[in-house]
């Protein structure tokens, strides 16, 4: 691989950083000719949200199909149907923000807890207590399990707190991506119950936005149907009619029981993506412009990094470092654009890894390492679903491969690794070593470069590492990490308040 590293000698530290930040801030670097549907991009990425929620693949898309049928039967207008469609696709976009908290409280895998607890009727206190106990400290000794259960029992506002965090963040993401306020509002109140005992605001009856009422019954119906079949799902809606669900919606759903063709559509996983795309409202599909694609990449980077407190800016920093390296090596506009998006999304597969592993302060076991090593495969599987990301999906997933073939998960060798994967490998390790982790504080730049240079030519490409070292030593990486001009800085901070508080217990 022949590359030419541009000399940085004529640049001052701030000039180099400013050039890189200016490129990152440009709304469009290069328009590409093909028309890409916005719905296709977001629907493909919902598989990442299903991972972190512990749901079966396609949960979000099936929820969207259910919600859109309810919307049609209610004769919602076109504007409301559009808001509902994207609310259904983005309803779980805030789900990673409560993963660490769930793991800390339950002492169990967050995905397993979320999947199991979604099936519980919260209003049945005995059943709720038994299911909570079952999910506490799974795999641990009895004392630890009891300790976690008592901790939850002594936190009366725990459920509302966890749901509020997820709902607020999801609502915020929908808003900053440019969807209508009704989409954001629907997500913010998706867990309100008809009787007023839901969360986070305790709204009741017609106080709850109609789109939120639809989403609640749609996602709960899908979860029950996936786990227990049609009869159990319909029985559940009847039992919760007038408590969880708007009676009118529960009655509509009950009438679907014998509609076998309808349930067959939900069960057809081979054509699920097409079925969801076919429901996009409006005469003209929304266009995923380059600017929108960047926005989606930044938003999902925030979803990824919110999963654990130790990666608050990991994806954004990796993307910035990688673009800086690529620019210094003569990359053109298209390469910079792909590098930016690949850096932002390279860890999307980590949404499928339990926080019990990600946040563990001690050394990982062999089994835990094996779980961690699955995330590049998931990254590839998710990104290759998105037509606009096909060009870099594979290289984004290869960020843990090494030139000497000792990386993971595919143990690829130098001849199989392109420039983008080599750049991401360096940027990823540099960011990880300089950032704080559960088991150590971030290392100083000289120490990081000393460590990485030991693997120059074996793990890391020589030219790429030299370019990164030059940017690190002149202070450019520090400036890039301190930059706060990404499109959605609010997604890095505490979520704004979208919840209409009616009463707080």
PDB file of N, CA and C in Angstrom, residues 327-384:
ATOM      1  N   UNK A 327      -6.996  12.828   6.242  1.00  0.00           N
ATOM      2  CA  UNK A 327      -6.655  14.087   5.564  1.00  0.00           C
ATOM      3  C   UNK A 327      -5.153  14.247   5.425  1.00  0.00           C
ATOM      4  N   UNK A 328      -4.419  13.929   6.482  1.00  0.00           N
ATOM      5  CA  UNK A 328      -2.967  14.105   6.446  1.00  0.00           C
ATOM      6  C   UNK A 328      -2.314  13.144   5.463  1.00  0.00           C
ATOM      7  N   UNK A 329      -3.040  12.084   5.102  1.00  0.00           N
ATOM      8  CA  UNK A 329      -2.515  11.106   4.150  1.00  0.00           C
ATOM      9  C   UNK A 329      -3.056  11.323   2.741  1.00  0.00           C
ATOM     10  N   UNK A 330      -3.710  12.465   2.524  1.00  0.00           N
ATOM     11  CA  UNK A 330      -4.137  12.829   1.180  1.00  0.00           C
ATOM     12  C   UNK A 330      -5.497  12.329   0.770  1.00  0.00           C
ATOM     13  N   UNK A 331      -6.350  11.966   1.699  1.00  0.00           N
ATOM     14  CA  UNK A 331      -7.678  11.459   1.351  1.00  0.00           C
ATOM     15  C   UNK A 331      -8.508  12.543   0.683  1.00  0.00           C
ATOM     16  N   UNK A 332      -9.328  12.124  -0.293  1.00  0.00           N
ATOM     17  CA  UNK A 332     -10.215  13.075  -0.959  1.00  0.00           C
ATOM     18  C   UNK A 332     -11.507  13.232  -0.163  1.00  0.00           C
ATOM     19  N   UNK A 333     -12.440  14.031  -0.699  1.00  0.00           N
ATOM     20  CA  UNK A 333     -13.662  14.350   0.036  1.00  0.00           C
ATOM     21  C   UNK A 333     -14.505  13.112   0.311  1.00  0.00           C
ATOM     22  N   UNK A 334     -14.633  12.237  -0.684  1.00  0.00           N
ATOM     23  CA  UNK A 334     -15.432  11.032  -0.485  1.00  0.00           C
ATOM     24  C   UNK A 334     -14.830  10.139   0.591  1.00  0.00           C
ATOM     25  N   UNK A 335     -13.522  10.001   0.576  1.00  0.00           N
ATOM     26  CA  UNK A 335     -12.854   9.184   1.589  1.00  0.00           C
ATOM     27  C   UNK A 335     -13.056   9.790   2.985  1.00  0.00           C
ATOM     28  N   UNK A 336     -12.963  11.110   3.087  1.00  0.00           N
ATOM     29  CA  UNK A 336     -13.185  11.764   4.385  1.00  0.00           C
ATOM     30  C   UNK A 336     -14.604  11.537   4.871  1.00  0.00           C
ATOM     31  N   UNK A 337     -15.566  11.615   3.954  1.00  0.00           N
ATOM     32  CA  UNK A 337     -16.961  11.400   4.338  1.00  0.00           C
ATOM     33  C   UNK A 337     -17.171   9.978   4.838  1.00  0.00           C
ATOM     34  N   UNK A 338     -16.660   8.996   4.113  1.00  0.00           N
ATOM     35  CA  UNK A 338     -16.802   7.610   4.556  1.00  0.00           C
ATOM     36  C   UNK A 338     -16.066   7.366   5.870  1.00  0.00           C
ATOM     37  N   UNK A 339     -14.906   7.999   6.033  1.00  0.00           N
ATOM     38  CA  UNK A 339     -14.137   7.844   7.265  1.00  0.00           C
ATOM     39  C   UNK A 339     -14.902   8.407   8.450  1.00  0.00           C
ATOM     40  N   UNK A 340     -15.532   9.551   8.252  1.00  0.00           N
ATOM     41  CA  UNK A 340     -16.330  10.157   9.315  1.00  0.00           C
ATOM     42  C   UNK A 340     -17.459   9.223   9.742  1.00  0.00           C
ATOM     43  N   UNK A 341     -18.228   8.752   8.787  1.00  0.00           N
ATOM     44  CA  UNK A 341     -19.371   7.904   9.115  1.00  0.00           C
ATOM     45  C   UNK A 341     -18.927   6.562   9.696  1.00  0.00           C
ATOM     46  N   UNK A 342     -17.878   5.990   9.118  1.00  0.00           N
ATOM     47  CA  UNK A 342     -17.381   4.713   9.632  1.00  0.00           C
ATOM     48  C   UNK A 342     -16.881   4.865  11.062  1.00  0.00           C
ATOM     49  N   UNK A 343     -16.202   5.975  11.356  1.00  0.00           N
ATOM     50  CA  UNK A 343     -15.732   6.213  12.717  1.00  0.00           C
ATOM     51  C   UNK A 343     -16.876   6.379  13.692  1.00  0.00           C
ATOM     52  N   UNK A 344     -17.913   7.089  13.283  1.00  0.00           N
ATOM     53  CA  UNK A 344     -19.059   7.292  14.155  1.00  0.00           C
ATOM     54  C   UNK A 344     -19.802   5.994  14.449  1.00  0.00           C
ATOM     55  N   UNK A 345     -19.810   5.076  13.483  1.00  0.00           N
ATOM     56  CA  UNK A 345     -20.643   3.879  13.593  1.00  0.00           C
ATOM     57  C   UNK A 345     -19.858   2.588  13.798  1.00  0.00           C
ATOM     58  N   UNK A 346     -18.528   2.660  13.935  1.00  0.00           N
ATOM     59  CA  UNK A 346     -17.728   1.433  13.982  1.00  0.00           C
ATOM     60  C   UNK A 346     -18.091   0.521  15.142  1.00  0.00           C
ATOM     61  N   UNK A 347     -18.591   1.088  16.230  1.00  0.00           N
ATOM     62  CA  UNK A 347     -18.932   0.289  17.417  1.00  0.00           C
ATOM     63  C   UNK A 347     -20.421   0.039  17.565  1.00  0.00           C
ATOM     64  N   UNK A 348     -21.197   0.184  16.502  1.00  0.00           N
ATOM     65  CA  UNK A 348     -22.644   0.007  16.651  1.00  0.00           C
ATOM     66  C   UNK A 348     -22.981  -1.402  17.121  1.00  0.00           C
ATOM     67  N   UNK A 349     -22.111  -2.366  16.808  1.00  0.00           N
ATOM     68  CA  UNK A 349     -22.316  -3.733  17.282  1.00  0.00           C
ATOM     69  C   UNK A 349     -22.214  -3.874  18.786  1.00  0.00           C
ATOM     70  N   UNK A 350     -21.583  -2.917  19.470  1.00  0.00           N
ATOM     71  CA  UNK A 350     -21.478  -2.992  20.934  1.00  0.00           C
ATOM     72  C   UNK A 350     -22.828  -2.809  21.621  1.00  0.00           C
ATOM     73  N   UNK A 351     -23.830  -2.352  20.882  1.00  0.00           N
ATOM     74  CA  UNK A 351     -25.162  -2.266  21.464  1.00  0.00           C
ATOM     75  C   UNK A 351     -25.687  -3.650  21.821  1.00  0.00           C
ATOM     76  N   UNK A 352     -25.092  -4.683  21.258  1.00  0.00           N
ATOM     77  CA  UNK A 352     -25.495  -6.045  21.584  1.00  0.00           C
ATOM     78  C   UNK A 352     -24.708  -6.686  22.709  1.00  0.00           C
ATOM     79  N   UNK A 353     -23.753  -5.944  23.283  1.00  0.00           N
ATOM     80  CA  UNK A 353     -22.923  -6.483  24.362  1.00  0.00           C
ATOM     81  C   UNK A 353     -23.469  -6.006  25.708  1.00  0.00           C
ATOM     82  N   UNK A 354     -23.566  -6.911  26.654  1.00  0.00           N
ATOM     83  CA  UNK A 354     -24.108  -6.571  27.965  1.00  0.00           C
ATOM     84  C   UNK A 354     -23.234  -5.564  28.694  1.00  0.00           C
ATOM     85  N   UNK A 355     -23.882  -4.638  29.395  1.00  0.00           N
ATOM     86  CA  UNK A 355     -23.135  -3.708  30.245  1.00  0.00           C
ATOM     87  C   UNK A 355     -22.484  -4.411  31.425  1.00  0.00           C
ATOM     88  N   UNK A 356     -22.941  -5.599  31.732  1.00  0.00           N
ATOM     89  CA  UNK A 356     -22.295  -6.381  32.783  1.00  0.00           C
ATOM     90  C   UNK A 356     -20.846  -6.673  32.389  1.00  0.00           C
ATOM     91  N   UNK A 357     -20.592  -6.711  31.080  1.00  0.00           N
ATOM     92  CA  UNK A 357     -19.237  -6.904  30.569  1.00  0.00           C
ATOM     93  C   UNK A 357     -18.569  -5.559  30.297  1.00  0.00           C
ATOM     94  N   UNK A 358     -19.280  -4.655  29.618  1.00  0.00           N
ATOM     95  CA  UNK A 358     -18.682  -3.381  29.225  1.00  0.00           C
ATOM     96  C   UNK A 358     -18.242  -2.552  30.424  1.00  0.00           C
ATOM     97  N   UNK A 359     -18.985  -2.632  31.515  1.00  0.00           N
ATOM     98  CA  UNK A 359     -18.698  -1.800  32.685  1.00  0.00           C
ATOM     99  C   UNK A 359     -17.940  -2.549  33.782  1.00  0.00           C
ATOM    100  N   UNK A 360     -17.521  -3.749  33.500  1.00  0.00           N
ATOM    101  CA  UNK A 360     -16.851  -4.550  34.522  1.00  0.00           C
ATOM    102  C   UNK A 360     -15.497  -3.929  34.888  1.00  0.00           C
ATOM    103  N   UNK A 361     -15.253  -3.650  36.170  1.00  0.00           N
ATOM    104  CA  UNK A 361     -13.993  -3.010  36.568  1.00  0.00           C
ATOM    105  C   UNK A 361     -12.826  -3.977  36.673  1.00  0.00           C
ATOM    106  N   UNK A 362     -13.116  -5.276  36.656  1.00  0.00           N
ATOM    107  CA  UNK A 362     -12.060  -6.281  36.810  1.00  0.00           C
ATOM    108  C   UNK A 362     -11.728  -6.912  35.461  1.00  0.00           C
ATOM    109  N   UNK A 363     -10.734  -7.776  35.472  1.00  0.00           N
ATOM    110  CA  UNK A 363     -10.316  -8.464  34.258  1.00  0.00           C
ATOM    111  C   UNK A 363     -11.456  -9.342  33.734  1.00  0.00           C
ATOM    112  N   UNK A 364     -11.641  -9.341  32.412  1.00  0.00           N
ATOM    113  CA  UNK A 364     -12.692 -10.138  31.804  1.00  0.00           C
ATOM    114  C   UNK A 364     -12.285 -11.604  31.743  1.00  0.00           C
ATOM    115  N   UNK A 365     -13.279 -12.485  31.857  1.00  0.00           N
ATOM    116  CA  UNK A 365     -13.045 -13.912  31.693  1.00  0.00           C
ATOM    117  C   UNK A 365     -12.951 -14.242  30.203  1.00  0.00           C
ATOM    118  N   UNK A 366     -12.549 -15.445  29.885  1.00  0.00           N
ATOM    119  CA  UNK A 366     -12.476 -15.867  28.481  1.00  0.00           C
ATOM    120  C   UNK A 366     -13.847 -15.790  27.818  1.00  0.00           C
ATOM    121  N   UNK A 367     -14.881 -16.192  28.537  1.00  0.00           N
ATOM    122  CA  UNK A 367     -16.235 -16.136  27.975  1.00  0.00           C
ATOM    123  C   UNK A 367     -16.664 -14.694  27.722  1.00  0.00           C
ATOM    124  N   UNK A 368     -16.287 -13.799  28.639  1.00  0.00           N
ATOM    125  CA  UNK A 368     -16.650 -12.391  28.458  1.00  0.00           C
ATOM    126  C   UNK A 368     -15.895 -11.780  27.274  1.00  0.00           C
ATOM    127  N   UNK A 369     -14.620 -12.136  27.121  1.00  0.00           N
ATOM    128  CA  UNK A 369     -13.868 -11.681  25.949  1.00  0.00           C
ATOM    129  C   UNK A 369     -14.530 -12.186  24.672  1.00  0.00           C
ATOM    130  N   UNK A 370     -15.016 -13.414  24.707  1.00  0.00           N
ATOM    131  CA  UNK A 370     -15.673 -13.978  23.523  1.00  0.00           C
ATOM    132  C   UNK A 370     -16.918 -13.171  23.159  1.00  0.00           C
ATOM    133  N   UNK A 371     -17.643 -12.696  24.168  1.00  0.00           N
ATOM    134  CA  UNK A 371     -18.817 -11.867  23.908  1.00  0.00           C
ATOM    135  C   UNK A 371     -18.412 -10.526  23.306  1.00  0.00           C
ATOM    136  N   UNK A 372     -17.377  -9.912  23.855  1.00  0.00           N
ATOM    137  CA  UNK A 372     -16.889  -8.635  23.328  1.00  0.00           C
ATOM    138  C   UNK A 372     -16.497  -8.782  21.859  1.00  0.00           C
ATOM    139  N   UNK A 373     -15.871  -9.889  21.534  1.00  0.00           N
ATOM    140  CA  UNK A 373     -15.351 -10.093  20.173  1.00  0.00           C
ATOM    141  C   UNK A 373     -16.452 -10.315  19.138  1.00  0.00           C
ATOM    142  N   UNK A 374     -17.685 -10.418  19.595  1.00  0.00           N
ATOM    143  CA  UNK A 374     -18.790 -10.558  18.649  1.00  0.00           C
ATOM    144  C   UNK A 374     -19.189  -9.219  18.032  1.00  0.00           C
ATOM    145  N   UNK A 375     -18.829  -8.110  18.689  1.00  0.00           N
ATOM    146  CA  UNK A 375     -19.403  -6.841  18.254  1.00  0.00           C
ATOM    147  C   UNK A 375     -18.995  -6.409  16.845  1.00  0.00           C
ATOM    148  N   UNK A 376     -17.782  -6.709  16.354  1.00  0.00           N
ATOM    149  CA  UNK A 376     -17.501  -6.335  14.962  1.00  0.00           C
ATOM    150  C   UNK A 376     -18.399  -7.053  13.960  1.00  0.00           C
ATOM    151  N   UNK A 377     -18.746  -8.296  14.228  1.00  0.00           N
ATOM    152  CA  UNK A 377     -19.649  -9.023  13.337  1.00  0.00           C
ATOM    153  C   UNK A 377     -21.009  -8.338  13.294  1.00  0.00           C
ATOM    154  N   UNK A 378     -21.485  -7.936  14.471  1.00  0.00           N
ATOM    155  CA  UNK A 378     -22.771  -7.235  14.509  1.00  0.00           C
ATOM    156  C   UNK A 378     -22.690  -5.897  13.799  1.00  0.00           C
ATOM    157  N   UNK A 379     -21.568  -5.193  13.949  1.00  0.00           N
ATOM    158  CA  UNK A 379     -21.390  -3.932  13.226  1.00  0.00           C
ATOM    159  C   UNK A 379     -21.534  -4.160  11.727  1.00  0.00           C
ATOM    160  N   UNK A 380     -20.857  -5.175  11.210  1.00  0.00           N
ATOM    161  CA  UNK A 380     -20.925  -5.463   9.783  1.00  0.00           C
ATOM    162  C   UNK A 380     -22.352  -5.822   9.365  1.00  0.00           C
ATOM    163  N   UNK A 381     -23.011  -6.691  10.136  1.00  0.00           N
ATOM    164  CA  UNK A 381     -24.360  -7.121   9.798  1.00  0.00           C
ATOM    165  C   UNK A 381     -25.341  -5.951   9.768  1.00  0.00           C
ATOM    166  N   UNK A 382     -25.172  -5.013  10.675  1.00  0.00           N
ATOM    167  CA  UNK A 382     -26.081  -3.865  10.740  1.00  0.00           C
ATOM    168  C   UNK A 382     -25.796  -2.886   9.610  1.00  0.00           C
ATOM    169  N   UNK A 383     -24.534  -2.498   9.434  1.00  0.00           N
ATOM    170  CA  UNK A 383     -24.205  -1.470   8.455  1.00  0.00           C
ATOM    171  C   UNK A 383     -24.413  -1.936   7.017  1.00  0.00           C
ATOM    172  N   UNK A 384     -24.227  -3.222   6.754  1.00  0.00           N
ATOM    173  CA  UNK A 384     -24.406  -3.681   5.383  1.00  0.00           C
ATOM    174  C   UNK A 384     -25.871  -3.670   4.969  1.00  0.00           C
TER     175      UNK A 384
END
